[in-house]
Short mmCIF file of C-alpha atoms in Angstrom, two decimals:
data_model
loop_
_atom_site.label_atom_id
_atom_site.label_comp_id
_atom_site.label_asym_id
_atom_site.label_seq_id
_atom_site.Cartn_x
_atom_site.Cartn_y
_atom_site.Cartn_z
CA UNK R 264 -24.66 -12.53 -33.51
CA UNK R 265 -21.43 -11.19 -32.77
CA UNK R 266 -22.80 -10.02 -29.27
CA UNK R 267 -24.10 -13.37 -28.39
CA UNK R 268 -21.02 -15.38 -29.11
CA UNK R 269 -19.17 -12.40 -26.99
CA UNK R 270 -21.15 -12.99 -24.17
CA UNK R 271 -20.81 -17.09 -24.25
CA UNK R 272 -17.17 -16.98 -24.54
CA UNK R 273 -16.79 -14.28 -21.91
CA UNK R 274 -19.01 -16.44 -19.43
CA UNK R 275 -17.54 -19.19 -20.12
CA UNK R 276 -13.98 -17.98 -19.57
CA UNK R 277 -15.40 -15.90 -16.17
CA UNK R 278 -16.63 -19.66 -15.08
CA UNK R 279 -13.17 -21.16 -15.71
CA UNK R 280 -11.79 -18.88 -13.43
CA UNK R 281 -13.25 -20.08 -10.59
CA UNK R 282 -12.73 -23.12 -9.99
CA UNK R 283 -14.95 -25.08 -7.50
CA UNK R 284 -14.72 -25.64 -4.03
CA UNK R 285 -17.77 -27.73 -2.37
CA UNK R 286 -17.48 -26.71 1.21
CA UNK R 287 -17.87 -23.26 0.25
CA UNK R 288 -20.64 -23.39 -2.76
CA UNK R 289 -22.62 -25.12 -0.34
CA UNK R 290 -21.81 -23.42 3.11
CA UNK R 291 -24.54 -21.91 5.82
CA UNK R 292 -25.87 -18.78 4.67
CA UNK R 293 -27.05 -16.26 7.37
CA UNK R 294 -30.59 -15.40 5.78
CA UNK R 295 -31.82 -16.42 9.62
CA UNK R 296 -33.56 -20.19 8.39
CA UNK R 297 -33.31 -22.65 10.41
CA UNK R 298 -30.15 -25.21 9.24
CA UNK R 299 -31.28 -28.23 7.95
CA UNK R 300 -30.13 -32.09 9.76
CA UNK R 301 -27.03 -33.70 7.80
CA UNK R 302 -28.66 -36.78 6.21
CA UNK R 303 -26.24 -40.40 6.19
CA UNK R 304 -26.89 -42.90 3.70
CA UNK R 305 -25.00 -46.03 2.55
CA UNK R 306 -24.33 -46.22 -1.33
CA UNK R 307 -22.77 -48.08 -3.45
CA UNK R 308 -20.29 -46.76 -5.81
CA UNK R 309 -22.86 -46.80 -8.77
CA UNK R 310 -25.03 -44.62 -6.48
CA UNK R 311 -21.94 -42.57 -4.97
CA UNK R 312 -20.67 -41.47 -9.23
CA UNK R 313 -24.09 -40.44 -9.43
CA UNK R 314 -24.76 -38.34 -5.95
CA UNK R 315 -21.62 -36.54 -6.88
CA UNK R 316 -22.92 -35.70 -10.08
CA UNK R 317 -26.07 -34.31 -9.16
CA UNK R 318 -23.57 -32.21 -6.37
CA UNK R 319 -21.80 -30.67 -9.50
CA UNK R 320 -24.84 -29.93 -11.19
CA UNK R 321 -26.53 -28.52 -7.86
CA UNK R 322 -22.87 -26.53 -7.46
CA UNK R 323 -23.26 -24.92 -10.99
CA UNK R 324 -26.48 -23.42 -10.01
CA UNK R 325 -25.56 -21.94 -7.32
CA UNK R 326 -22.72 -20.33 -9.10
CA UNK R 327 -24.85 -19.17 -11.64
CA UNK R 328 -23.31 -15.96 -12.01
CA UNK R 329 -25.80 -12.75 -11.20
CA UNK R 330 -26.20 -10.54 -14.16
CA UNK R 331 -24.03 -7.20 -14.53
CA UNK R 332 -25.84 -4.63 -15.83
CA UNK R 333 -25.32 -0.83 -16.58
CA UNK R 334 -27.76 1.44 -14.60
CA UNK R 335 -31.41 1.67 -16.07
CA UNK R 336 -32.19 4.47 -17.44
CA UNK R 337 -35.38 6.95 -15.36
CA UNK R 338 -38.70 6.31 -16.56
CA UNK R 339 -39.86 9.69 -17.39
CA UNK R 340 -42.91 9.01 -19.62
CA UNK R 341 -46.39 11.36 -18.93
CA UNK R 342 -49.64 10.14 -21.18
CA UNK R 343 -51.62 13.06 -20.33
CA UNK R 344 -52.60 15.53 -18.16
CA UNK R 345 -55.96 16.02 -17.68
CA UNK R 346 -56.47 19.37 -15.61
CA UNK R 347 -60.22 18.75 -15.14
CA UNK R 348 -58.98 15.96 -12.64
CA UNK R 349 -56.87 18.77 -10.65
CA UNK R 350 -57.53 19.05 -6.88
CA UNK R 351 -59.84 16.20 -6.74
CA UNK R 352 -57.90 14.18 -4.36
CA UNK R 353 -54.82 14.86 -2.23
CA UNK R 354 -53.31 11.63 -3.15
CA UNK R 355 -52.14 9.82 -6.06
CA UNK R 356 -53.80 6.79 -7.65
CA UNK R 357 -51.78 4.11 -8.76
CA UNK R 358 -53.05 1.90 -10.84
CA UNK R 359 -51.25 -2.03 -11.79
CA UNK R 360 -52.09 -4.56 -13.85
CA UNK R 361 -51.50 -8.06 -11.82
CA UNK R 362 -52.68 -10.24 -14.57
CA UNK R 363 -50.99 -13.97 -14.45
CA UNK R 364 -47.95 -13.82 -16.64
CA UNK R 365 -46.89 -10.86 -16.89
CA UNK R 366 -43.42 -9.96 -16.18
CA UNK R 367 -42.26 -7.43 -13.31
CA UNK R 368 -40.12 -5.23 -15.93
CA UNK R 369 -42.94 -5.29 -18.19
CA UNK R 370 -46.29 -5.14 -16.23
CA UNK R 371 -48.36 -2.11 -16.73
CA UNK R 372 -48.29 -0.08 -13.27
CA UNK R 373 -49.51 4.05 -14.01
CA UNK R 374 -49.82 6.98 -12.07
CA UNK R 375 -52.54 9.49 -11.61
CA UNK R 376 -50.77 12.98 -9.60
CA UNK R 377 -53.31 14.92 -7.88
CA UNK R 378 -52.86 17.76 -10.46
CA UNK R 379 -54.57 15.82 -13.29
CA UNK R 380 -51.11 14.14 -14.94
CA UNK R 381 -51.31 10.44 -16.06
CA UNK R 382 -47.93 9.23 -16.39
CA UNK R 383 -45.93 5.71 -16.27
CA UNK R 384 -44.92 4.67 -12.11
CA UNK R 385 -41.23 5.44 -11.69
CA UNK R 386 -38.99 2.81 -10.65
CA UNK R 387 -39.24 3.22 -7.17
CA UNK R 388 -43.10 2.87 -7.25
CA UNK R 389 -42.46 0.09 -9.55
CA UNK R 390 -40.69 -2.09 -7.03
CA UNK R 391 -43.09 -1.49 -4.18
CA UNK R 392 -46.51 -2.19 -6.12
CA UNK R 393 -44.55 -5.60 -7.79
CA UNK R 394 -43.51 -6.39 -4.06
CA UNK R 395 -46.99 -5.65 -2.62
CA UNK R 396 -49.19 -8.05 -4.95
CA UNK R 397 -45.84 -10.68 -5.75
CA UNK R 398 -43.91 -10.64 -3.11
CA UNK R 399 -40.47 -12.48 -3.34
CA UNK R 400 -38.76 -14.55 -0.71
CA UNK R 401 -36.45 -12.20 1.32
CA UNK R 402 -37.15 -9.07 -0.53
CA UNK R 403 -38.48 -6.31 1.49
CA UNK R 404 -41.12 -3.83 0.90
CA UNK R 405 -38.36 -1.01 2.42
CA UNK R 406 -34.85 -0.68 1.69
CA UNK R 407 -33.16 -3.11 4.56
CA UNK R 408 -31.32 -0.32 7.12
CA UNK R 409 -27.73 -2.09 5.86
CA UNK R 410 -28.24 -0.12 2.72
CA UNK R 411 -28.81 3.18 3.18
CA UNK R 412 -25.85 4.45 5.11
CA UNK R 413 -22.49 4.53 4.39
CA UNK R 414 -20.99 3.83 7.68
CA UNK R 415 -23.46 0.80 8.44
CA UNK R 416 -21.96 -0.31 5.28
CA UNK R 417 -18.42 0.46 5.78
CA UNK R 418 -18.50 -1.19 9.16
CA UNK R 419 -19.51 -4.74 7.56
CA UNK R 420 -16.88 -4.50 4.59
CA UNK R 421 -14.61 -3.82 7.83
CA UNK R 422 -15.90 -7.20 9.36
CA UNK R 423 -15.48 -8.93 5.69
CA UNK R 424 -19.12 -9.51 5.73
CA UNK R 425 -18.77 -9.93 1.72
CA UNK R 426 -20.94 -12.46 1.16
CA UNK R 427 -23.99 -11.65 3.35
CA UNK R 428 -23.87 -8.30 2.01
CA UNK R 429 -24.07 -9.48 -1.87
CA UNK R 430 -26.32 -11.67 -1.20
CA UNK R 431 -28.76 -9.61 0.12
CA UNK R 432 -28.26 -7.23 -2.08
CA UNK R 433 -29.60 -9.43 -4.84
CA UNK R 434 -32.29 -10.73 -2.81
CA UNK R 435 -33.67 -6.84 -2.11
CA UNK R 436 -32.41 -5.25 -5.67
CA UNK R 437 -32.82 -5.77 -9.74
CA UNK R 438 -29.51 -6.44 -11.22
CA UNK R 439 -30.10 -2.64 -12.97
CA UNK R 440 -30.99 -1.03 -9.81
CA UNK R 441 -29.04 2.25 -8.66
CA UNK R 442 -28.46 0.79 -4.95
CA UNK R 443 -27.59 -2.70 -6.41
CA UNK R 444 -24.43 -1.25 -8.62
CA UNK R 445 -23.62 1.24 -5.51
CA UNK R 446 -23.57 -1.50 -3.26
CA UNK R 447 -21.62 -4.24 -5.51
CA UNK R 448 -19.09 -1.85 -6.76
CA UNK R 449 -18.34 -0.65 -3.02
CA UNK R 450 -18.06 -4.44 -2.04
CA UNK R 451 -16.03 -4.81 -5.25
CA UNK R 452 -13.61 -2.15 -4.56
CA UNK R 453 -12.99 -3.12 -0.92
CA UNK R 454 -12.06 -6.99 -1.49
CA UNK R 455 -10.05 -5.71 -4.61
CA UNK R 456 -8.04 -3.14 -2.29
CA UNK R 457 -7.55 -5.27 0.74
CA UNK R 458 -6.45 -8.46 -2.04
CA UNK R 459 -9.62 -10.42 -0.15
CA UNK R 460 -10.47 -11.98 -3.15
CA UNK R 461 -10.29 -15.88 -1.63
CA UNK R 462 -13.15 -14.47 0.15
CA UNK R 463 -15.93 -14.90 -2.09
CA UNK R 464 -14.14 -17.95 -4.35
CA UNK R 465 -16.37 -20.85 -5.33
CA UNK R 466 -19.66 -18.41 -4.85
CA UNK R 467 -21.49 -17.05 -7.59
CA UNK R 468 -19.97 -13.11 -6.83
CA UNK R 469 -16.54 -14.19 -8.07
CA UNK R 470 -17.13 -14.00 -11.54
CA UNK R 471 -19.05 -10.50 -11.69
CA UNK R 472 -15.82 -9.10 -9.01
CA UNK R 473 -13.43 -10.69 -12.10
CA UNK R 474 -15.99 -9.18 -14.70
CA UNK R 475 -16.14 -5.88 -12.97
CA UNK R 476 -12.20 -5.43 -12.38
CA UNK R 477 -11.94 -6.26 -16.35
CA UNK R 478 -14.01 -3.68 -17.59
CA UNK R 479 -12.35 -1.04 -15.29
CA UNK R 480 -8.83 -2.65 -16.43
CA UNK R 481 -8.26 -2.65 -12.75
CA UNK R 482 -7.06 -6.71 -12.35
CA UNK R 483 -3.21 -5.60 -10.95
CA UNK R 484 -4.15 -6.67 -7.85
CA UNK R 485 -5.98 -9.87 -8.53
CA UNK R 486 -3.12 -10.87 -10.79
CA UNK R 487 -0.55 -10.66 -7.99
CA UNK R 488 -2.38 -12.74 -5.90
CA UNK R 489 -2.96 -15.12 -7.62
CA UNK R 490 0.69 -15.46 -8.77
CA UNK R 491 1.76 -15.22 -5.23
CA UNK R 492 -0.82 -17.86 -4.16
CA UNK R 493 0.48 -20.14 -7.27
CA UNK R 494 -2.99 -19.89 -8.88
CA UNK R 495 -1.34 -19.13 -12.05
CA UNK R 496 -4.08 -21.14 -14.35
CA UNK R 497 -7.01 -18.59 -13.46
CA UNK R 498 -4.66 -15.20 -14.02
CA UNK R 499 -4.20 -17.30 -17.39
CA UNK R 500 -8.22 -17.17 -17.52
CA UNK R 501 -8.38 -13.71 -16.39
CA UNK R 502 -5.69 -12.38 -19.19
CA UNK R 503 -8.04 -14.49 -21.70
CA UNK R 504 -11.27 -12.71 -20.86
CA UNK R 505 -9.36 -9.70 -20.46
CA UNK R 506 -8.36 -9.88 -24.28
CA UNK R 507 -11.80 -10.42 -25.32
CA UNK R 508 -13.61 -7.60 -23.67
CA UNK R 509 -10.95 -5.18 -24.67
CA UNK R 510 -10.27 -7.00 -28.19
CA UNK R 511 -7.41 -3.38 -28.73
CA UNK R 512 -5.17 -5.09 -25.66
CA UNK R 513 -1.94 -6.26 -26.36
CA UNK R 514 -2.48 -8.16 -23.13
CA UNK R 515 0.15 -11.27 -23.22
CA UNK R 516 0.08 -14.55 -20.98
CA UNK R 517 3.25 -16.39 -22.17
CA UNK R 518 4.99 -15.51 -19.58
CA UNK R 519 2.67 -16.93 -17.02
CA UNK R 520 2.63 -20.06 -19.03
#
């Protein structure tokens, strides 16, 4: 209980600190579609109150915040090994179960090693069966070349390619995943270094790059800008979830007040 109203009071202080900005929430994205045509119509202000409130609503989905996770743990679990099986085949058998319903995290995907052992798929094998028989939209069945070397990466945090790169990220990766916290926290650590945070305002990556910074008590720098860019209601919000995630600070915002 105590968890639950934790989490709704830190989410909804981590959504009060960014504040919303339309032209961004709602800017091109370069996932390589094709833009779609500006429509014009003629309303009357009955009709214009409630367009803009069906914006706001469409604007709060897209900031829904993406979940921050610790790593998950190795799967690590062998059933049996049956040593009669041993040297039969070369390969391993993999076997899933793609009955309608089931959940990716929970769907029942096993190995069989050529040596006879049956054990649960690892993560990795995981991801590629899910991917093969439910393929998402923009995830691919290999890790995109963006993630796998440091430099590639380097050279777009260099070119404040924030956005695209978080983005993609959670297109390709589980919230959980090894490469998706490696990637974030890299992205995280750059725009908190460089004080780029205006960068990703009014997107949905704001409030995990304030969450993040809390947690590793690390907010200096996103403090001082936003005093020196006069934002002084959201360090006000970030001192407030501050103080609830680490309930033993003696964290104070009078001053700012």
């Amino acid at each position: 209980k105590v968890l639950v109203i934790f989490r709704w009071k830190s989410t909804r202080t981590v959504k009060k600190a960014d504040r919303k900005r339309f032209r961004k929430v709602f800017r091109k994205r370069k996932f390589g579609e094709k833009p779609q045509t500006p429509e014009f119509k003629f309303m009357t202000d009955e009709e214009l109150v409630k367009a803009l409130k069906d914006v706001e609503i469409r604007a709060d989905k897209k900031l829904q915040m993406p979940p921050v996770l610790p790593v998950r743990k190795e799967i690590d679990d062998v059933f049996i090994c049956d040593t009669i099986l041993k040297g039969y085949s070369e390969s391993k058998f993999v076997f899933t179960d793609i009955s309608y319903g089931k959940n990716d995290r929970d769907r029942i995907i096993v190995v069989r090693e050529p040596n006879g052992t049956l054990r649960k798929a690892n993560w990795e094998e995981r991801s590629r069966m899910n991917e093969i028989y439910f393929p998402r939209p923009g995830r691919k069945l290999w890790m995109p070349t963006m993630f796998k070397g440091e430099l590639l990466l380097k050279d777009l945090l260099t070119r404040k390619e924030y956005l695209f790169i978080l983005d993609r990220a959670c297109l390709q990766f589980e919230p959980d995943d090894p490469d998706y916290v490696r990637v974030t926290t890299a992205v995280y650590n750059h725009i908190n270094e460089e004080s780029e945070f205006n960068e990703i305002r009014s997107t949905r990556h704001y409030g995990s790059l304030v969450f993040y910074l809390i947690i590793n008590r690390n907010i200096e720098n996103l403090l001082s800008e936003n005093l020196e860019t006069n934002r002084l209601q959201e360090a006000v919000w970030a001192l407030d979830l501050y103080n609830i995630i680490h309930l033993e600070s003696k964290c104070d915002h009078k001053y700012v007040k």
